[in-house]
PDB file of C-alpha atoms and ligand atoms in Angstrom:
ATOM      1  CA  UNK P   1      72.681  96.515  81.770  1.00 58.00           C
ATOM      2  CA  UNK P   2      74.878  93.982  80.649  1.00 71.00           C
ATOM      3  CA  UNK P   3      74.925  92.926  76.738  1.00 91.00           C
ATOM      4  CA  UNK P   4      73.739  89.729  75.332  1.00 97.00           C
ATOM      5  CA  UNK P   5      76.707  87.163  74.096  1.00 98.00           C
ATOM      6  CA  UNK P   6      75.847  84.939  70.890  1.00 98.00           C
ATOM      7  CA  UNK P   7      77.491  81.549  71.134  1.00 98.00           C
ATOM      8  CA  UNK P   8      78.000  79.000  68.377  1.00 99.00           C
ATOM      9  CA  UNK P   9      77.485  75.587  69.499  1.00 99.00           C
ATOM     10  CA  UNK P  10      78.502  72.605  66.723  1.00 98.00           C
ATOM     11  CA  UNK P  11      80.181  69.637  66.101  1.00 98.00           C
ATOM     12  CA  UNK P  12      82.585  69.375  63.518  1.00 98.00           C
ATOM     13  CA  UNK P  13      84.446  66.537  61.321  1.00 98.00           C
ATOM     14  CA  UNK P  14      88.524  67.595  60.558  1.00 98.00           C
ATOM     15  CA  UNK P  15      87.290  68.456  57.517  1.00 98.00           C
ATOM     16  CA  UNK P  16      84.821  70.790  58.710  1.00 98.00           C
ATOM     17  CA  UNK P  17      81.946  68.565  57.900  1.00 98.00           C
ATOM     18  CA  UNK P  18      78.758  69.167  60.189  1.00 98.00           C
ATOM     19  CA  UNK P  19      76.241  66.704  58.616  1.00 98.00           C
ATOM     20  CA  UNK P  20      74.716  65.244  55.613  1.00 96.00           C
ATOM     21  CA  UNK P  21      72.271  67.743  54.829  1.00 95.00           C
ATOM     22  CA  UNK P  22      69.654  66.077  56.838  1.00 93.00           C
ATOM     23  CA  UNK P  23      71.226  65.003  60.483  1.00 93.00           C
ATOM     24  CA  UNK P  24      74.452  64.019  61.897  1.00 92.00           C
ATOM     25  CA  UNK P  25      76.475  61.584  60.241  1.00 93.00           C
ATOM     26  CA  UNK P  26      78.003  60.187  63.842  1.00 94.00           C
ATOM     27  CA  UNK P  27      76.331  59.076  67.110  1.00 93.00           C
ATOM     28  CA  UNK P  28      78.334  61.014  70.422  1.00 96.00           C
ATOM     29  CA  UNK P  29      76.076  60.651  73.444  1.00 95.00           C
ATOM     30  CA  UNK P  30      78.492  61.734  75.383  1.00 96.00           C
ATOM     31  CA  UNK P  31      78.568  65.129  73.277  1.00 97.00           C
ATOM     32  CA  UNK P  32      75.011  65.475  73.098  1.00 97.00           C
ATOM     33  CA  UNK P  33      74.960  65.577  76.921  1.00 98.00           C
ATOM     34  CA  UNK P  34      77.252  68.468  76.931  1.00 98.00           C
ATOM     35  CA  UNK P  35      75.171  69.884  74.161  1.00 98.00           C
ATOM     36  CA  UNK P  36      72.296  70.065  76.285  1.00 98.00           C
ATOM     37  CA  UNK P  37      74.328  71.196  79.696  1.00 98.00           C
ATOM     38  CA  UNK P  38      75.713  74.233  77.699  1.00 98.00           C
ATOM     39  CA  UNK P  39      72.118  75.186  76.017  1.00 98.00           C
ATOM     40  CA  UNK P  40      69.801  74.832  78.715  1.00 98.00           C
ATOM     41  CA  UNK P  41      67.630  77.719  79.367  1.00 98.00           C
ATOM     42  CA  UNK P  42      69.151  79.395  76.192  1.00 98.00           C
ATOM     43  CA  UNK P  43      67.441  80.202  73.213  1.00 98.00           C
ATOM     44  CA  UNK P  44      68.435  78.313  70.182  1.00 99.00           C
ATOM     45  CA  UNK P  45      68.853  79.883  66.912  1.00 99.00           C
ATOM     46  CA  UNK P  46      68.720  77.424  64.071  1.00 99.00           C
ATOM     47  CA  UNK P  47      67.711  76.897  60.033  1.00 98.00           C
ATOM     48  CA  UNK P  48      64.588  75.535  59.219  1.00 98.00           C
ATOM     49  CA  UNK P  49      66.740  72.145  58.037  1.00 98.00           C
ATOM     50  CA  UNK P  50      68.002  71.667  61.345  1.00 98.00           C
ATOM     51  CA  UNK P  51      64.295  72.349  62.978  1.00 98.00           C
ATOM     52  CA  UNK P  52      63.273  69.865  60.355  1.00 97.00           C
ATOM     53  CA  UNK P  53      66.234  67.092  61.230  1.00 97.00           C
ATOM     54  CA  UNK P  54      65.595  67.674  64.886  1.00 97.00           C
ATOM     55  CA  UNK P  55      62.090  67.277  64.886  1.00 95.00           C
ATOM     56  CA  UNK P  56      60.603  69.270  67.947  1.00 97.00           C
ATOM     57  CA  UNK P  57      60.838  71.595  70.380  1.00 98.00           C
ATOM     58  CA  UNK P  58      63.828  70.876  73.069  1.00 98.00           C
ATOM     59  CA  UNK P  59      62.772  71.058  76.095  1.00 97.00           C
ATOM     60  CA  UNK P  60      63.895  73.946  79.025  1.00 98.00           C
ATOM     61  CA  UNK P  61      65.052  75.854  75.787  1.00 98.00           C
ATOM     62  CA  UNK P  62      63.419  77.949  72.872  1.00 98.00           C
ATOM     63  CA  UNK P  63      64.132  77.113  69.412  1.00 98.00           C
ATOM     64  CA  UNK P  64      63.974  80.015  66.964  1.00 98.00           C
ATOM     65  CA  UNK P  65      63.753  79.011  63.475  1.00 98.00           C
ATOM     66  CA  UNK P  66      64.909  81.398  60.633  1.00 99.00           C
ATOM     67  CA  UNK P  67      63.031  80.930  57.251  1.00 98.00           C
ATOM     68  CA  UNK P  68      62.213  82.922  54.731  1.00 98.00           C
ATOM     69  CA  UNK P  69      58.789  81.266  53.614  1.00 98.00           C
ATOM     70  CA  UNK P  70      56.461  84.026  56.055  1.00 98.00           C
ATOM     71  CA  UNK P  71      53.575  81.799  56.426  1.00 98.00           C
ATOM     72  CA  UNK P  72      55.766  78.568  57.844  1.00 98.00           C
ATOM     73  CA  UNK P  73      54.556  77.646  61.633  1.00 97.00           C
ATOM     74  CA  UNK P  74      55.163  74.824  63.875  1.00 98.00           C
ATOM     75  CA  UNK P  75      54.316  73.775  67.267  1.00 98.00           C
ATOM     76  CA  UNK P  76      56.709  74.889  69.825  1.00 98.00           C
ATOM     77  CA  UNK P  77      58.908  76.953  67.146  1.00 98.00           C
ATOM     78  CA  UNK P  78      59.413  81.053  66.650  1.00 98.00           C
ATOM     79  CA  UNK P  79      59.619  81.513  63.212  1.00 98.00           C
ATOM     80  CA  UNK P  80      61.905  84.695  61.824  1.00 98.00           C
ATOM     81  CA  UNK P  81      62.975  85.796  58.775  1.00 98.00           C
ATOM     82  CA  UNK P  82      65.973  86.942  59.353  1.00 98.00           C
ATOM     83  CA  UNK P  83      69.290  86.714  62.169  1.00 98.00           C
ATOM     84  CA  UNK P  84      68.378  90.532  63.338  1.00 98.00           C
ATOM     85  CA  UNK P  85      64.619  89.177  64.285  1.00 98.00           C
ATOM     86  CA  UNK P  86      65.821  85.982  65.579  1.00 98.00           C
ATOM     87  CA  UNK P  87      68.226  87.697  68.059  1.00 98.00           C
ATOM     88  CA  UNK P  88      65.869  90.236  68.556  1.00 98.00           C
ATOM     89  CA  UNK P  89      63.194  86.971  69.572  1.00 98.00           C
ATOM     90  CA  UNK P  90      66.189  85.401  71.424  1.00 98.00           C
ATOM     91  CA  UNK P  91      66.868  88.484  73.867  1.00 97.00           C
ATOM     92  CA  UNK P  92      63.194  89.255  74.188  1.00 97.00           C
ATOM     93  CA  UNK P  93      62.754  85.323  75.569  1.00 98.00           C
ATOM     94  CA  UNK P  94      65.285  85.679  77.815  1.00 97.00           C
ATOM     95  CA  UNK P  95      63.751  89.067  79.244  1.00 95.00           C
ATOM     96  CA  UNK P  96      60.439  87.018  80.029  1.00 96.00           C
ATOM     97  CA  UNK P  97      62.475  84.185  81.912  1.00 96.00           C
ATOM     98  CA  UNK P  98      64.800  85.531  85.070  1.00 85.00           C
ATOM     99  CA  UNK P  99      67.261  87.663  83.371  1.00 83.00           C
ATOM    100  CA  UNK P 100      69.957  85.999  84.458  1.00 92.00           C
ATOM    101  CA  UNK P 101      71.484  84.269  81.185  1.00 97.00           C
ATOM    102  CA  UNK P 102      72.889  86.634  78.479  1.00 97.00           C
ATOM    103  CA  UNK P 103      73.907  83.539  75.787  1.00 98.00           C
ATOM    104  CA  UNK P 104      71.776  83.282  72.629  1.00 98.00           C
ATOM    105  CA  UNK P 105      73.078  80.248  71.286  1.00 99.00           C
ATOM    106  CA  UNK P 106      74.087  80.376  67.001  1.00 99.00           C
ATOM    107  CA  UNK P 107      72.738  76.171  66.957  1.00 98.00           C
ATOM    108  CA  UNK P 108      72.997  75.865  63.216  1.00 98.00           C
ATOM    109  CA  UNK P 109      72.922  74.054  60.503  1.00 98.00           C
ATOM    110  CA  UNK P 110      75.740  75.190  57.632  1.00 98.00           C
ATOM    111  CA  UNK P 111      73.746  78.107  56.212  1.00 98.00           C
ATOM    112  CA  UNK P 112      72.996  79.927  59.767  1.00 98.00           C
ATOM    113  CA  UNK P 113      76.259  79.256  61.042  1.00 98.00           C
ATOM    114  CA  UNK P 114      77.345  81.293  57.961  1.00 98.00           C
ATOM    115  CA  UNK P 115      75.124  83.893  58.646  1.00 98.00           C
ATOM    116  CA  UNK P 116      76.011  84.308  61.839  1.00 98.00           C
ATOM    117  CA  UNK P 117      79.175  83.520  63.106  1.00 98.00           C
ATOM    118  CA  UNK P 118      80.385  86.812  61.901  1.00 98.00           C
ATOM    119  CA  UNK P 119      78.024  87.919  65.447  1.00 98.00           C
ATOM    120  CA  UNK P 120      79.346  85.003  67.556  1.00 98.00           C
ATOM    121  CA  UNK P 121      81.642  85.996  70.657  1.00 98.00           C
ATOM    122  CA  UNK P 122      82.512  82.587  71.847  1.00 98.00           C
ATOM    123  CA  UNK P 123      82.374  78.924  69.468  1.00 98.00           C
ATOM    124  CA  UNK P 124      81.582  75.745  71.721  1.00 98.00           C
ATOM    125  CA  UNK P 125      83.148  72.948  69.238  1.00 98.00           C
ATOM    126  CA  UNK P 126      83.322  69.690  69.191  1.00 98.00           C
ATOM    127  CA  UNK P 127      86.084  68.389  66.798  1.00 98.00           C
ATOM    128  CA  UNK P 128      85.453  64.860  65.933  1.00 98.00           C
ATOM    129  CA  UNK P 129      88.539  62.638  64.417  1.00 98.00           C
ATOM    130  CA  UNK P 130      86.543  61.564  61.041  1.00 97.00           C
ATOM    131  CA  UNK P 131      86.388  62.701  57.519  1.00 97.00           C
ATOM    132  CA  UNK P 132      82.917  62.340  56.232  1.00 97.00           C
ATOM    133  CA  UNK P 133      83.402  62.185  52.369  1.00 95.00           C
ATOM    134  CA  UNK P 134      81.078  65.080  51.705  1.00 96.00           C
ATOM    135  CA  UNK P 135      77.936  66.927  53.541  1.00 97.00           C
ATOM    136  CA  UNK P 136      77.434  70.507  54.811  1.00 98.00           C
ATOM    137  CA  UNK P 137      80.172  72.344  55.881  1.00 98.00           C
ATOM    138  CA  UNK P 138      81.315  74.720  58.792  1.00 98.00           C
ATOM    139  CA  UNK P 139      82.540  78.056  58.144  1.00 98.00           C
ATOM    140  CA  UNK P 140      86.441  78.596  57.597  1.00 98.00           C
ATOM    141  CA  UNK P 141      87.874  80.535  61.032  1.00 97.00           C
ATOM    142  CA  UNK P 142      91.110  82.614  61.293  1.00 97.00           C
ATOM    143  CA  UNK P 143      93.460  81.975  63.973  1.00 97.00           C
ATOM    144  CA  UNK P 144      93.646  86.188  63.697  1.00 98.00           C
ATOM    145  CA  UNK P 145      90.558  86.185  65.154  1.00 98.00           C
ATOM    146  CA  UNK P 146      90.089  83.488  67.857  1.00 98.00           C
ATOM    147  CA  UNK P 147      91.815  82.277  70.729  1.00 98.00           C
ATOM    148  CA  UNK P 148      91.587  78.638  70.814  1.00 97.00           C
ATOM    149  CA  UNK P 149      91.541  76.270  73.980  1.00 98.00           C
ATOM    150  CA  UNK P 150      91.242  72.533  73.927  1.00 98.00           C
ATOM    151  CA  UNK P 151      89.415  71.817  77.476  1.00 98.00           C
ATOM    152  CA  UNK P 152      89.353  67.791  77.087  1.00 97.00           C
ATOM    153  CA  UNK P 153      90.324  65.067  74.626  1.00 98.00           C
ATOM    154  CA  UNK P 154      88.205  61.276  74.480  1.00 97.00           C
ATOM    155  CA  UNK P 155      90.209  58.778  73.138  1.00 97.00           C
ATOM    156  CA  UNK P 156      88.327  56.200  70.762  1.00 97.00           C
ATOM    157  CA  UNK P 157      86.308  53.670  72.505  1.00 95.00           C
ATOM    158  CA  UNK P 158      84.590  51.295  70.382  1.00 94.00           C
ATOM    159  CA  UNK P 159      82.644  52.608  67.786  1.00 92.00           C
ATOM    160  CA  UNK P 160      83.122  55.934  68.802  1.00 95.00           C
ATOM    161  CA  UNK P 161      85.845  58.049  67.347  1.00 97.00           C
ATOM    162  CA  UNK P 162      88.697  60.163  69.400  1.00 98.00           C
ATOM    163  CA  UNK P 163      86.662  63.803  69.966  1.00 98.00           C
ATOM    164  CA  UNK P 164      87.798  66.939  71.534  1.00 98.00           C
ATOM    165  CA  UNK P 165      86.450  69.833  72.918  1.00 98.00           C
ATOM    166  CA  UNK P 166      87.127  72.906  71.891  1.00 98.00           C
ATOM    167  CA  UNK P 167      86.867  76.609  73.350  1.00 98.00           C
ATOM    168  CA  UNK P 168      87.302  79.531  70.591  1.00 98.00           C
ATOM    169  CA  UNK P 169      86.926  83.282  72.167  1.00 98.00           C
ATOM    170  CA  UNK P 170      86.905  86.140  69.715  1.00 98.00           C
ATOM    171  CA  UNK P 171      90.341  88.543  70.465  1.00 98.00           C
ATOM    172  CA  UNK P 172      88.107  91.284  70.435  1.00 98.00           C
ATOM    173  CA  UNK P 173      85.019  90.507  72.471  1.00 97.00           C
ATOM    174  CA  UNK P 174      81.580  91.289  70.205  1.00 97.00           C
ATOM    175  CA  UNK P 175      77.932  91.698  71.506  1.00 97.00           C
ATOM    176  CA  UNK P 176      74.771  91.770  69.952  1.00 97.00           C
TER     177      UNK P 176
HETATM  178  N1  LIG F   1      77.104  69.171  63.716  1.00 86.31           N
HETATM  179  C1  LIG F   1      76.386  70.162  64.220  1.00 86.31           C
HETATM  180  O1  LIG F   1      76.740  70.746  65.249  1.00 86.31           O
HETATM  181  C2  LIG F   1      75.131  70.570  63.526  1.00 86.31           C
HETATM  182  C3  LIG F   1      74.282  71.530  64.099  1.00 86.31           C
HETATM  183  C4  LIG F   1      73.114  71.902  63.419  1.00 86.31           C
HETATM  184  C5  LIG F   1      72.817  71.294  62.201  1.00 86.31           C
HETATM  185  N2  LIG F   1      73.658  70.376  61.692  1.00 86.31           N
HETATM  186  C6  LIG F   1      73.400  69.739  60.388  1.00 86.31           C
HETATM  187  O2  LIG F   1      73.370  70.754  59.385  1.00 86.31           O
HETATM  188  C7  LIG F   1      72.582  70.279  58.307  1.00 86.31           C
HETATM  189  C8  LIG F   1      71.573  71.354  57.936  1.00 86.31           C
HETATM  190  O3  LIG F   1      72.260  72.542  57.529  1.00 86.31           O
HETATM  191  P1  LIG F   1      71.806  73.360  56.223  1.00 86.31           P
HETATM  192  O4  LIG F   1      72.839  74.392  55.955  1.00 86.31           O
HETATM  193  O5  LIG F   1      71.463  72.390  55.158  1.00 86.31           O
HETATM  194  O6  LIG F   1      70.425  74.004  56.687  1.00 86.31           O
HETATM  195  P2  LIG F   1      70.054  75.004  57.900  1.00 86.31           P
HETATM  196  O7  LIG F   1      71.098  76.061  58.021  1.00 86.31           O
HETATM  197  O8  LIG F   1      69.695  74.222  59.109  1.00 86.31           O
HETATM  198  O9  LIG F   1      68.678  75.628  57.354  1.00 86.31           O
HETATM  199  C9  LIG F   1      68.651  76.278  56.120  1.00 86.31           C
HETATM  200  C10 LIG F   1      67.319  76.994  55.993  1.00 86.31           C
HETATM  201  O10 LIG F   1      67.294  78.096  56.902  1.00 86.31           O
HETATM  202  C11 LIG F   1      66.586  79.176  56.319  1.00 86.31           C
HETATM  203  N3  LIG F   1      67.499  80.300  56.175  1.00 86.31           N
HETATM  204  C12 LIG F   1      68.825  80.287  55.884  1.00 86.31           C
HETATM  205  N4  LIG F   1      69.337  81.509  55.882  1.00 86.31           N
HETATM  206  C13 LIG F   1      68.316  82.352  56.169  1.00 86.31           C
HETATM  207  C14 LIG F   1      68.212  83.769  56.289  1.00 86.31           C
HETATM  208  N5  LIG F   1      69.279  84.568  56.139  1.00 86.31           N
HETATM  209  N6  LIG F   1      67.017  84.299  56.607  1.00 86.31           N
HETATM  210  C15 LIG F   1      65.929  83.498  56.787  1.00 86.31           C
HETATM  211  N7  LIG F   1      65.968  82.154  56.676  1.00 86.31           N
HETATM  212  C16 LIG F   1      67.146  81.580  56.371  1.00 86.31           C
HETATM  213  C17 LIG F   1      66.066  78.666  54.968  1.00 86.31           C
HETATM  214  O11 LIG F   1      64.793  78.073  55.245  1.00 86.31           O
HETATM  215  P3  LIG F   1      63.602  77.997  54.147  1.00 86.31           P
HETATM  216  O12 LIG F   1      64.104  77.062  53.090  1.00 86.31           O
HETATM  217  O13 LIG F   1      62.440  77.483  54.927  1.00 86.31           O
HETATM  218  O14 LIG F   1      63.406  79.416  53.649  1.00 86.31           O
HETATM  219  C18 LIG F   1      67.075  77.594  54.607  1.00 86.31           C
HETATM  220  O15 LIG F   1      66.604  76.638  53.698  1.00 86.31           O
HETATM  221  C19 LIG F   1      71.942  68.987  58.776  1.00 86.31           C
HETATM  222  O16 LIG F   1      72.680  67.883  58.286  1.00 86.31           O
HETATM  223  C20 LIG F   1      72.065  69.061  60.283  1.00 86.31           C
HETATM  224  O17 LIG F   1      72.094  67.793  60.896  1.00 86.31           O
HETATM  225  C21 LIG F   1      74.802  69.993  62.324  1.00 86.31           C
END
């Protein structure tokens, strides 16, 4: 049987800066699209912030929210306590759907990305050209580790700053 691959999605300033604590602090429809194409029928393994920011359920996808507060519930969300029982919900969702897709997708925000992209195998970035003065940050990666591929650059257009996107692959391949 083959393994299950978790994959970091997240979009991140130059100076690593992922939001303000409480959403995004740019507008990229354009990477939201691709957000969506590369989650679909994943499930999504987030903070309770980021369920909070997002504000429901996203469709053709399941969101599983860590918290540590046992007795939290929402509509549409899997609440875990921990990254073990939220990959453990993760796989078991995507045993009940075809079995086709192996990606459990690490969705964020700053404290779950630093939880778990220690597990990750593959990180799906998007590497915006701003420096947001302060917010949340991403995790620090070494070069030691990850093989980095740019797969396409946007040049500025209007409001909306140059953005590339970016594949990293672990050297050594992990699974969870
Ligand atoms: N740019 C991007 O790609 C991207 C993606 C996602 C989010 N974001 C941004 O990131 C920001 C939010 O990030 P954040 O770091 O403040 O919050 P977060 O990681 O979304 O959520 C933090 C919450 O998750 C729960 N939690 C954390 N570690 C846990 C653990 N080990 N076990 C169980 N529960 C745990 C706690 O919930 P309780 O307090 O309920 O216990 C904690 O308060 C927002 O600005 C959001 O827009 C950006």
């Amino acid at each position: 049987m083959t393994s299950f691959e978790l994959v970091c999605v997240v979009a991140m300033a130059q100076n690593r800066v992922i939001g303000d604590g409480s959403g995004l602090v740019w507008h990229l429809p354009d990477d939201l699209k691709r957000v969506k194409a590369l989650t679909m029928g994943c499930p999504l393994i987030m903070g309770r912030k980021t369920w909070e920011s997002i504000g429901r359920a996203l469709p053709g996808r399941a969101s599983i929210v860590m918290t540590r507060d046992k007795s939290w519930q929402a509509k549409g969300a899997i609440a875990v306590t921990s990254l073990d029982s939220a990959i453990k919900a993760g796989k078991d969702w995507l045993t009940e759907q075809d079995g086709s897709e192996r990606r459990l997708i690490l969705f964020g925000g700053g404290q779950i990305y630093a939880d778990g992209l220690s597990r990750c195998n593959k990180i799906e970035m998007t590497l915006i050209d701003v420096t947001p003065d302060q917010g949340v940050l991403f995790p620090k990666t070494s070069p030691m580790d990850w093989d980095d591929r740019c797969l396409e650059t946007h040049v500025k257009t209007g409001d909306v700053p140059t953005f590339r996107y970016q594949r990293m692959t672990r050297k050594v391949p992990i699974f969870v």
